[in-house]
Amino acid sequence: MGLNTQQKNIAVFASGNGSNFEAIAGACERGELAARVALMVCDHPDAYVVQRAAHHGVQTFAFDPKNYNTKADYEAQILQLLDAQNIDLVCLAGYMRLISKVLLDQYEGRIINIHPSLLPAFKGAHAIEQAVDYGVKVFGVTVHFIDSTMDGGRIIAQRAFAYEGSDASEVERRIHEIEHKLYIDVIQQIITQK
Ligand code: GAR
């Protein structure tokens, strides 16, 4: 069997820096993932992840939600692009928006998210700061299938680590280190099952 017949098409959705996008794109290029990043979707045209995608030669759809009347309108456009690229798996990687029925209905069980906490604790955009403020002693990362709620859906994998300090940037550094490995492992597990 040739490599191309096994290769899956991944879409990555991101809103900001894109270090997880970078990890996924790099793993594909090095052949560590039996996949290619066929599309990057970003809701902030100025985000650094857009430059990262250009550097990797990944087709990008960068849009400003303000230019659309409704979420359904821009998700319909995203749906067309996903279908056109035969996307097998959508990986949310710091995409700070809820996904609505338009995408969920068509890609049910094929959209996953990574989150910097041990879900269901500390959902939302400020999980690390909230966990540090709360005095948490065991931090972690979760990868899960998504539902229509914020950081909700069935958990696929979690990694935890103990840390007794209060330095949020140190926690963030350790979380990113874990994320960049865990997301690749989970993606590989999913695409080789299908
Ligand atoms: C990651 O830590 C990811 O877990 C988090 O955003 C960061 C994006 O970093 N996602 C959430 O908080 C989702 N609620 P990156 O842009 O460097 O990949």
Short mmCIF file of N, CA and C and ligand atoms in Angstrom, two decimals, residues 16-20 93-94 96 114-116 124 151 176 179, ligand 1:
data_model
loop_
_atom_site.label_atom_id
_atom_site.label_comp_id
_atom_site.label_asym_id
_atom_site.label_seq_id
_atom_site.Cartn_x
_atom_site.Cartn_y
_atom_site.Cartn_z
N GLY A 16 -4.88 32.14 17.32
CA GLY A 16 -3.81 33.01 17.80
C GLY A 16 -2.42 32.60 17.39
N ASN A 17 -1.63 32.21 18.39
CA ASN A 17 -0.21 31.94 18.16
C ASN A 17 0.01 30.74 17.23
N GLY A 18 -0.66 29.64 17.54
CA GLY A 18 -0.56 28.50 16.64
C GLY A 18 0.58 27.53 16.92
N SER A 19 1.04 27.45 18.17
CA SER A 19 2.11 26.48 18.43
C SER A 19 1.62 25.04 18.23
N ASN A 20 0.36 24.80 18.52
CA ASN A 20 -0.17 23.44 18.27
C ASN A 20 -0.32 23.17 16.77
N ALA A 93 -7.36 23.89 17.70
CA ALA A 93 -6.08 24.10 18.39
C ALA A 93 -6.00 25.57 18.80
N GLY A 94 -6.67 25.88 19.92
CA GLY A 94 -6.73 27.28 20.35
C GLY A 94 -7.70 28.07 19.48
N MET A 96 -10.94 29.85 19.51
CA MET A 96 -11.70 30.34 20.66
C MET A 96 -13.14 30.68 20.31
N ILE A 114 -8.27 20.48 21.92
CA ILE A 114 -7.30 20.35 23.00
C ILE A 114 -7.52 21.50 23.97
N HIS A 115 -7.43 21.20 25.26
CA HIS A 115 -7.72 22.22 26.27
C HIS A 115 -6.70 22.12 27.41
N PRO A 116 -6.22 23.28 27.90
CA PRO A 116 -5.14 23.25 28.89
C PRO A 116 -5.60 23.10 30.33
N GLY A 124 -13.04 27.13 29.20
CA GLY A 124 -12.97 28.52 28.76
C GLY A 124 -11.58 28.96 28.34
N ASP A 151 -15.78 23.73 25.47
CA ASP A 151 -14.86 22.70 25.98
C ASP A 151 -15.61 21.48 26.51
N HIS A 176 2.20 23.46 27.24
CA HIS A 176 2.47 23.42 25.81
C HIS A 176 3.36 22.24 25.43
N GLU A 179 1.06 19.36 25.40
CA GLU A 179 0.08 19.45 24.29
C GLU A 179 0.69 19.02 22.97
C1 GAR B 1 -3.57 25.94 23.83
O1 GAR B 1 -2.97 25.88 25.11
C2 GAR B 1 -4.94 25.30 23.85
O2 GAR B 1 -5.01 24.21 24.74
C3 GAR B 1 -5.80 26.44 24.31
O3 GAR B 1 -5.31 27.53 23.60
C4 GAR B 1 -3.90 27.39 23.46
C5 GAR B 1 -3.51 27.71 22.04
O4 GAR B 1 -2.12 27.76 21.92
N1 GAR B 1 -7.18 26.20 24.04
C6 GAR B 1 -8.17 26.60 24.84
O5 GAR B 1 -8.01 27.26 25.83
C7 GAR B 1 -9.57 26.16 24.39
N2 GAR B 1 -10.53 26.51 25.35
P1 GAR B 1 -1.43 27.80 20.48
O6 GAR B 1 -2.15 28.89 19.67
O7 GAR B 1 0.00 28.15 20.75
O8 GAR B 1 -1.61 26.44 19.86
#
